[in-house]
Amino acid sequence: MSATNETFEINSLNEDLETTLAQPLAEASTKIQKIRAEIAQVIIGQDNVVEQSLITVLASGHAVLIGVPGLGKTLLVETLGQVLGLSEKRVQFTPDLMPADILGSEVLEENESGRRSFRFLQGPIFSQLLMADEINRASPRTQSALLQAMQERRVSVAGHYHDLPKPFHVLATQNPLEQEGTYPLPEAQLDRFLMEISIEYPDKETEREIILNTTGIDAKKPEPVITPKDLIDIQQLVKQIPVGESVVEAILELVRSCRPEQSDHQLVKEHVAWGPGPRASQAFMQAIRARAVLHGRFSPSIDDVISLAKPILRHRMALGFAAYSANITLDNLINELLNPLR
């Protein structure tokens, strides 16, 4: 079904909704265009990466950015934090990093009267945007320190819960696993990232623009465009965007076709070790709404599902050994599964 027909389907079921959302959507679109323009002054090229990163934040999610060093992963996260007006902290993950270095710890203090008590010292996770730089260089024990925070927006230290600031987002950078000194992230943690965003080498003209614009004295510095309150308002708007039944059905069919136990696709049955769970379907619903708002539309379309399939699915699936010997990649497999939707 075309995007036009899907939009008509939504409107026929929700006659008043478009009128209700018209002004907030217009205001959000204006702010988002200013955000993208400000980011573009610093991040040259990588339009798809910037869009997926913004979708992640608008959908109240977390993302992991994967690419070799030097492609601007850290700069992108820093720029997003500055442009969105978020309090930002950075943790450089290393093999000797401990969970307390991220979460914080309790210290024993003694007052003037000699009475002793524990006081909690907050770690860098108590920020609105946490940049987990080279997250896969720390041990799995330290990586897992983020699990509760990413899911529940709070942490538990010494038996006490501590709420995190709102909004709260983790944008992690990761080096390819083939590099020395890296640890694969636990599957449970990968599943908590809304998207896995792959950053590729720039083309020649983009790289030319990068070296000319970023090595002189006039390098651009990003300015805040919105406040955290503005971002929360847009995130609430995203949650109100209706999704047509045909789009919901497309999500269900796609996610279920990725599971070897439920798929009718022979390649999946033969080469996928395990597939995505229901959290993948939830991620689609969040992300396609955010992409619709990003483009100023009242409802998502199947094109949004197709566009976001790879970053949402590839870190929630694993190929068997036979797939590597047959030169089958996750991206190629997802492309095959998307053919019925095109």
Short mmCIF file of C-alpha atoms in Angstrom, two decimals:
data_model
loop_
_atom_site.label_atom_id
_atom_site.label_comp_id
_atom_site.label_asym_id
_atom_site.label_seq_id
_atom_site.Cartn_x
_atom_site.Cartn_y
_atom_site.Cartn_z
CA MET A 1 0.00 0.00 0.00
CA SER A 2 1.33 3.48 -0.85
CA ALA A 3 2.12 6.12 1.76
CA THR A 4 -0.88 8.17 0.51
CA ASN A 5 -3.32 5.32 1.04
CA GLU A 6 -1.88 4.60 4.48
CA THR A 7 -2.30 8.25 5.46
CA PHE A 8 -5.90 8.18 4.22
CA GLU A 9 -6.48 5.06 6.30
CA ILE A 10 -5.21 6.83 9.42
CA ASN A 11 -7.30 9.93 8.77
CA SER A 12 -10.48 7.97 8.20
CA LEU A 13 -10.08 6.37 11.61
CA ASN A 14 -8.92 9.52 13.37
CA GLU A 15 -10.79 12.48 11.85
CA ASP A 16 -9.94 14.88 14.65
CA LEU A 17 -6.38 13.74 15.25
CA GLU A 18 -4.78 15.54 12.32
CA THR A 19 -6.30 18.84 13.42
CA THR A 20 -5.11 18.24 16.97
CA LEU A 21 -1.57 17.43 15.90
CA ALA A 22 -1.25 20.01 13.13
CA GLN A 23 0.14 22.90 15.16
CA PRO A 24 2.44 20.85 17.44
CA LEU A 25 3.77 18.99 14.39
CA ALA A 26 4.43 22.23 12.51
CA GLU A 27 6.28 23.67 15.51
CA ALA A 28 8.27 20.48 15.96
CA SER A 29 9.18 20.39 12.26
CA THR A 30 10.49 23.96 12.43
CA LYS A 31 12.68 23.12 15.41
CA ILE A 32 13.93 19.90 13.84
CA GLN A 33 14.93 21.69 10.64
CA LYS A 34 16.94 24.19 12.71
CA ILE A 35 18.57 21.29 14.57
CA ARG A 36 19.57 19.58 11.32
CA ALA A 37 20.93 22.83 9.89
CA GLU A 38 23.05 23.45 12.99
CA ILE A 39 24.41 19.88 12.98
CA ALA A 40 25.21 20.15 9.26
CA GLN A 41 27.60 23.02 10.00
CA VAL A 42 29.76 20.64 12.01
CA ILE A 43 29.05 17.16 10.62
CA ILE A 44 29.75 17.16 6.90
CA GLY A 45 27.98 14.50 4.89
CA GLN A 46 26.72 11.42 6.79
CA ASP A 47 23.12 12.63 6.34
CA ASN A 48 21.71 9.16 6.91
CA VAL A 49 23.73 8.71 10.12
CA VAL A 50 22.60 12.09 11.44
CA GLU A 51 18.98 11.28 10.62
CA GLN A 52 19.10 7.92 12.37
CA SER A 53 20.75 9.48 15.42
CA LEU A 54 18.03 12.14 15.62
CA ILE A 55 15.32 9.51 15.19
CA THR A 56 16.82 7.60 18.13
CA VAL A 57 16.66 10.63 20.42
CA LEU A 58 13.18 11.71 19.26
CA ALA A 59 11.98 8.15 19.91
CA SER A 60 13.37 8.32 23.49
CA GLY A 61 15.88 5.60 22.69
CA HIS A 62 19.58 4.75 22.77
CA ALA A 63 21.92 4.02 19.88
CA VAL A 64 25.28 2.42 19.25
CA LEU A 65 27.39 3.88 16.43
CA ILE A 66 29.78 1.44 14.79
CA GLY A 67 32.72 2.39 12.63
CA VAL A 68 36.51 2.51 12.48
CA PRO A 69 38.28 5.35 14.33
CA GLY A 70 38.31 8.75 12.69
CA LEU A 71 34.85 8.78 11.10
CA GLY A 72 33.40 11.42 13.45
CA LYS A 73 31.41 9.20 15.83
CA THR A 74 32.48 11.08 18.96
CA LEU A 75 32.08 14.47 17.26
CA LEU A 76 28.54 13.57 16.19
CA VAL A 77 27.51 12.64 19.72
CA GLU A 78 29.08 15.79 21.18
CA THR A 79 27.37 17.94 18.55
CA LEU A 80 23.97 16.35 19.20
CA GLY A 81 24.29 17.05 22.91
CA GLN A 82 25.21 20.69 22.34
CA VAL A 83 22.54 21.36 19.72
CA LEU A 84 19.79 19.69 21.79
CA GLY A 85 20.84 21.62 24.90
CA LEU A 86 21.43 18.45 26.95
CA SER A 87 23.78 18.07 29.88
CA GLU A 88 26.41 15.76 28.50
CA LYS A 89 29.10 13.54 30.01
CA ARG A 90 31.59 11.27 28.34
CA VAL A 91 33.09 8.02 29.58
CA GLN A 92 36.08 6.56 27.77
CA PHE A 93 35.65 2.81 28.11
CA THR A 94 38.90 0.92 28.82
CA PRO A 95 39.66 -2.63 30.00
CA ASP A 96 40.30 -1.44 33.59
CA LEU A 97 37.07 0.61 33.88
CA MET A 98 34.82 -0.54 36.74
CA PRO A 99 31.00 -0.27 37.09
CA ALA A 100 31.40 2.25 39.96
CA ASP A 101 33.33 4.52 37.58
CA ILE A 102 30.09 4.89 35.61
CA LEU A 103 27.33 4.61 38.21
CA GLY A 104 28.99 6.26 41.19
CA SER A 105 29.59 4.90 44.68
CA GLU A 106 28.87 5.48 48.34
CA VAL A 107 31.57 7.01 50.52
CA LEU A 108 31.78 7.05 54.31
CA GLU A 109 31.83 10.55 55.76
CA GLU A 110 32.30 11.82 59.29
CA ASN A 111 30.74 15.11 60.44
CA GLU A 112 32.03 17.55 63.05
CA SER A 113 30.35 15.66 65.88
CA GLY A 114 32.05 12.43 64.87
CA ARG A 115 28.93 10.80 63.42
CA ARG A 116 29.56 8.69 60.36
CA SER A 117 27.21 8.20 57.45
CA PHE A 118 27.30 7.14 53.81
CA ARG A 119 26.86 9.65 51.01
CA PHE A 120 26.26 8.69 47.38
CA LEU A 121 28.58 10.31 44.87
CA GLN A 122 26.96 10.34 41.45
CA GLY A 123 28.89 8.94 38.51
CA PRO A 124 28.89 10.32 34.95
CA ILE A 125 25.75 8.33 34.12
CA PHE A 126 23.78 11.09 35.87
CA SER A 127 23.50 13.22 32.76
CA GLN A 128 20.92 13.72 30.04
CA LEU A 129 23.25 12.41 27.34
CA LEU A 130 25.90 9.85 28.19
CA MET A 131 28.52 9.23 25.56
CA ALA A 132 29.93 5.74 26.07
CA ASP A 133 33.03 6.05 23.93
CA GLU A 134 34.48 2.79 22.56
CA ILE A 135 32.05 0.84 24.71
CA ASN A 136 33.35 -2.52 23.53
CA ARG A 137 36.83 -1.89 24.94
CA ALA A 138 35.55 -2.47 28.50
CA SER A 139 34.86 -5.86 30.01
CA PRO A 140 31.33 -7.33 29.89
CA ARG A 141 31.03 -6.69 33.65
CA THR A 142 31.45 -2.95 33.10
CA GLN A 143 29.30 -2.89 29.96
CA SER A 144 26.46 -4.44 31.96
CA ALA A 145 26.48 -1.47 34.35
CA LEU A 146 24.38 0.34 31.73
CA LEU A 147 21.67 -2.33 31.48
CA GLN A 148 19.33 -1.11 34.21
CA ALA A 149 19.93 2.54 33.39
CA MET A 150 19.04 2.09 29.72
CA GLN A 151 15.85 0.17 30.46
CA GLU A 152 14.51 1.74 33.66
CA ARG A 153 16.13 5.21 33.63
CA ARG A 154 17.41 4.59 37.17
CA VAL A 155 20.30 2.80 38.85
CA SER A 156 20.60 0.72 41.99
CA VAL A 157 23.66 1.25 44.18
CA ALA A 158 24.07 -0.36 47.62
CA GLY A 159 20.41 -1.31 47.67
CA HIS A 160 19.11 2.19 46.93
CA TYR A 161 17.50 3.41 43.71
CA HIS A 162 18.60 6.68 42.14
CA ASP A 163 16.56 8.22 39.32
CA LEU A 164 18.39 9.53 36.28
CA PRO A 165 17.76 12.96 34.73
CA LYS A 166 15.07 13.41 32.07
CA PRO A 167 15.49 12.98 29.21
CA PHE A 168 18.18 10.29 29.41
CA HIS A 169 19.96 8.83 26.41
CA VAL A 170 23.00 6.64 25.87
CA LEU A 171 24.82 7.12 22.59
CA ALA A 172 27.66 4.63 22.46
CA THR A 173 30.46 4.36 19.95
CA GLN A 174 31.93 0.98 19.08
CA ASN A 175 34.91 -0.16 17.08
CA PRO A 176 34.53 -3.14 14.74
CA LEU A 177 34.88 -6.41 16.65
CA GLU A 178 37.67 -7.50 14.34
CA GLN A 179 39.98 -4.93 15.98
CA GLU A 180 42.31 -5.93 18.82
CA GLY A 181 41.22 -5.37 22.42
CA THR A 182 37.45 -5.38 21.89
CA TYR A 183 34.75 -7.38 23.65
CA PRO A 184 31.38 -8.24 22.06
CA LEU A 185 28.49 -6.56 23.88
CA PRO A 186 26.09 -8.95 25.68
CA GLU A 187 22.99 -9.72 23.59
CA ALA A 188 20.71 -8.41 26.36
CA GLN A 189 22.46 -5.05 26.24
CA LEU A 190 22.48 -4.84 22.45
CA ASP A 191 18.72 -5.39 22.49
CA ARG A 192 18.29 -2.28 24.63
CA PHE A 193 19.78 -0.09 21.92
CA LEU A 194 16.97 1.16 19.71
CA MET A 195 19.29 1.19 16.70
CA GLU A 196 22.73 0.12 15.58
CA ILE A 197 23.99 2.86 13.29
CA SER A 198 26.76 1.92 10.88
CA ILE A 199 29.14 4.68 9.79
CA GLU A 200 30.96 4.15 6.51
CA TYR A 201 33.88 5.94 4.91
CA PRO A 202 32.88 9.22 3.16
CA ASP A 203 33.05 9.55 -0.59
CA LYS A 204 35.88 11.56 -2.14
CA GLU A 205 34.05 14.89 -2.48
CA THR A 206 32.69 14.72 1.07
CA GLU A 207 36.17 13.92 2.39
CA ARG A 208 37.55 16.88 0.43
CA GLU A 209 34.99 19.15 2.09
CA ILE A 210 35.83 17.69 5.51
CA ILE A 211 39.56 18.37 5.27
CA LEU A 212 39.04 21.89 3.90
CA ASN A 213 36.42 22.96 6.46
CA THR A 214 37.71 21.35 9.63
CA THR A 215 41.45 22.06 9.61
CA GLY A 216 41.46 25.87 9.61
CA ILE A 217 40.88 28.53 12.24
CA ASP A 218 37.23 29.01 11.24
CA ALA A 219 35.99 25.59 12.32
CA LYS A 220 32.27 25.79 13.18
CA LYS A 221 31.08 25.37 16.75
CA PRO A 222 27.49 24.21 17.33
CA GLU A 223 25.02 26.31 19.30
CA PRO A 224 21.99 25.09 21.31
CA VAL A 225 18.77 25.15 19.27
CA ILE A 226 16.27 23.73 21.75
CA THR A 227 16.05 23.02 25.48
CA PRO A 228 15.58 19.65 27.22
CA LYS A 229 11.94 20.68 27.85
CA ASP A 230 11.45 21.22 24.10
CA LEU A 231 12.92 17.78 23.42
CA ILE A 232 10.60 16.11 25.93
CA ASP A 233 7.62 17.86 24.29
CA ILE A 234 8.65 16.52 20.87
CA GLN A 235 9.13 13.04 22.32
CA GLN A 236 5.60 13.18 23.74
CA LEU A 237 4.32 14.28 20.32
CA VAL A 238 6.06 11.29 18.71
CA LYS A 239 4.16 8.93 21.01
CA GLN A 240 0.83 10.40 19.83
CA ILE A 241 1.45 9.74 16.13
CA PRO A 242 -1.01 7.05 14.93
CA VAL A 243 0.20 4.01 13.00
CA GLY A 244 -2.00 2.39 10.37
CA GLU A 245 -2.93 -1.28 10.58
CA SER A 246 -1.14 -2.05 7.31
CA VAL A 247 2.12 -0.65 8.74
CA VAL A 248 1.68 -2.59 11.99
CA GLU A 249 1.10 -5.75 9.97
CA ALA A 250 4.23 -5.07 7.90
CA ILE A 251 6.29 -4.73 11.09
CA LEU A 252 4.93 -7.98 12.51
CA GLU A 253 5.51 -9.91 9.29
CA LEU A 254 9.07 -8.58 8.94
CA VAL A 255 10.14 -9.22 12.54
CA ARG A 256 8.57 -12.68 12.65
CA SER A 257 10.18 -13.60 9.31
CA CYS A 258 13.59 -13.02 10.94
CA ARG A 259 13.04 -15.83 13.48
CA PRO A 260 14.14 -19.27 12.30
CA GLU A 261 11.33 -20.92 14.29
CA GLN A 262 8.61 -18.82 12.62
CA SER A 263 10.02 -17.81 9.25
CA ASP A 264 8.94 -19.25 5.90
CA HIS A 265 12.21 -18.04 4.35
CA GLN A 266 14.63 -20.90 3.77
CA LEU A 267 17.73 -18.73 4.20
CA VAL A 268 16.55 -17.72 7.66
CA LYS A 269 15.84 -21.31 8.68
CA GLU A 270 19.28 -22.42 7.53
CA HIS A 271 21.52 -19.55 8.54
CA VAL A 272 19.99 -17.52 11.42
CA ALA A 273 20.98 -18.79 14.87
CA TRP A 274 18.51 -16.58 16.74
CA GLY A 275 16.20 -13.77 15.72
CA PRO A 276 14.72 -10.58 17.17
CA GLY A 277 12.25 -10.61 20.05
CA PRO A 278 9.18 -8.40 20.59
CA ARG A 279 11.43 -5.49 21.59
CA ALA A 280 12.34 -5.20 17.90
CA SER A 281 8.67 -4.66 17.03
CA GLN A 282 8.43 -2.05 19.78
CA ALA A 283 11.55 -0.35 18.42
CA PHE A 284 9.97 -0.18 14.95
CA MET A 285 6.83 1.47 16.37
CA GLN A 286 8.90 4.08 18.20
CA ALA A 287 11.32 4.76 15.37
CA ILE A 288 8.85 5.01 12.47
CA ARG A 289 6.76 7.51 14.44
CA ALA A 290 9.89 9.58 15.07
CA ARG A 291 10.86 9.42 11.39
CA ALA A 292 7.39 10.61 10.39
CA VAL A 293 7.71 13.61 12.74
CA LEU A 294 11.24 14.25 11.47
CA HIS A 295 9.82 14.57 7.95
CA GLY A 296 6.73 16.54 9.05
CA ARG A 297 4.19 13.78 8.36
CA PHE A 298 1.09 12.88 10.37
CA SER A 299 1.64 9.13 10.15
CA PRO A 300 4.37 6.62 9.25
CA SER A 301 4.42 4.58 6.09
CA ILE A 302 5.86 1.24 5.02
CA ASP A 303 8.73 3.19 3.49
CA ASP A 304 9.72 4.15 7.05
CA VAL A 305 9.78 0.47 8.01
CA ILE A 306 12.01 -0.33 5.03
CA SER A 307 14.33 2.59 5.75
CA LEU A 308 14.88 1.63 9.39
CA ALA A 309 14.93 -2.16 9.06
CA LYS A 310 18.71 -2.63 9.03
CA PRO A 311 19.62 -0.40 12.00
CA ILE A 312 16.78 -1.89 14.07
CA LEU A 313 17.26 -5.57 13.19
CA ARG A 314 20.92 -6.31 12.56
CA HIS A 315 22.05 -6.17 16.22
CA ARG A 316 19.08 -8.32 17.26
CA MET A 317 20.00 -11.25 15.02
CA ALA A 318 22.92 -13.66 14.81
CA LEU A 319 24.07 -15.77 11.89
CA GLY A 320 25.26 -19.33 12.21
CA PHE A 321 28.73 -20.45 11.16
CA ALA A 322 27.44 -21.80 7.86
CA ALA A 323 26.29 -18.31 6.85
CA TYR A 324 29.83 -16.95 7.01
CA SER A 325 31.17 -19.82 4.91
CA ALA A 326 28.38 -19.13 2.38
CA ASN A 327 29.29 -15.41 2.34
CA ILE A 328 25.86 -14.39 3.66
CA THR A 329 25.69 -11.14 5.66
CA LEU A 330 22.91 -9.80 7.86
CA ASP A 331 22.41 -6.78 5.60
CA ASN A 332 21.97 -9.03 2.55
CA LEU A 333 19.56 -11.25 4.45
CA ILE A 334 17.47 -8.30 5.66
CA ASN A 335 17.33 -7.01 2.08
CA GLU A 336 15.85 -10.33 1.00
CA LEU A 337 13.23 -10.18 3.76
CA LEU A 338 12.26 -6.64 2.76
CA ASN A 339 11.42 -7.58 -0.85
CA PRO A 340 7.72 -8.35 -0.11
CA LEU A 341 7.31 -4.85 1.34
CA ARG A 342 8.77 -3.03 -1.64
#
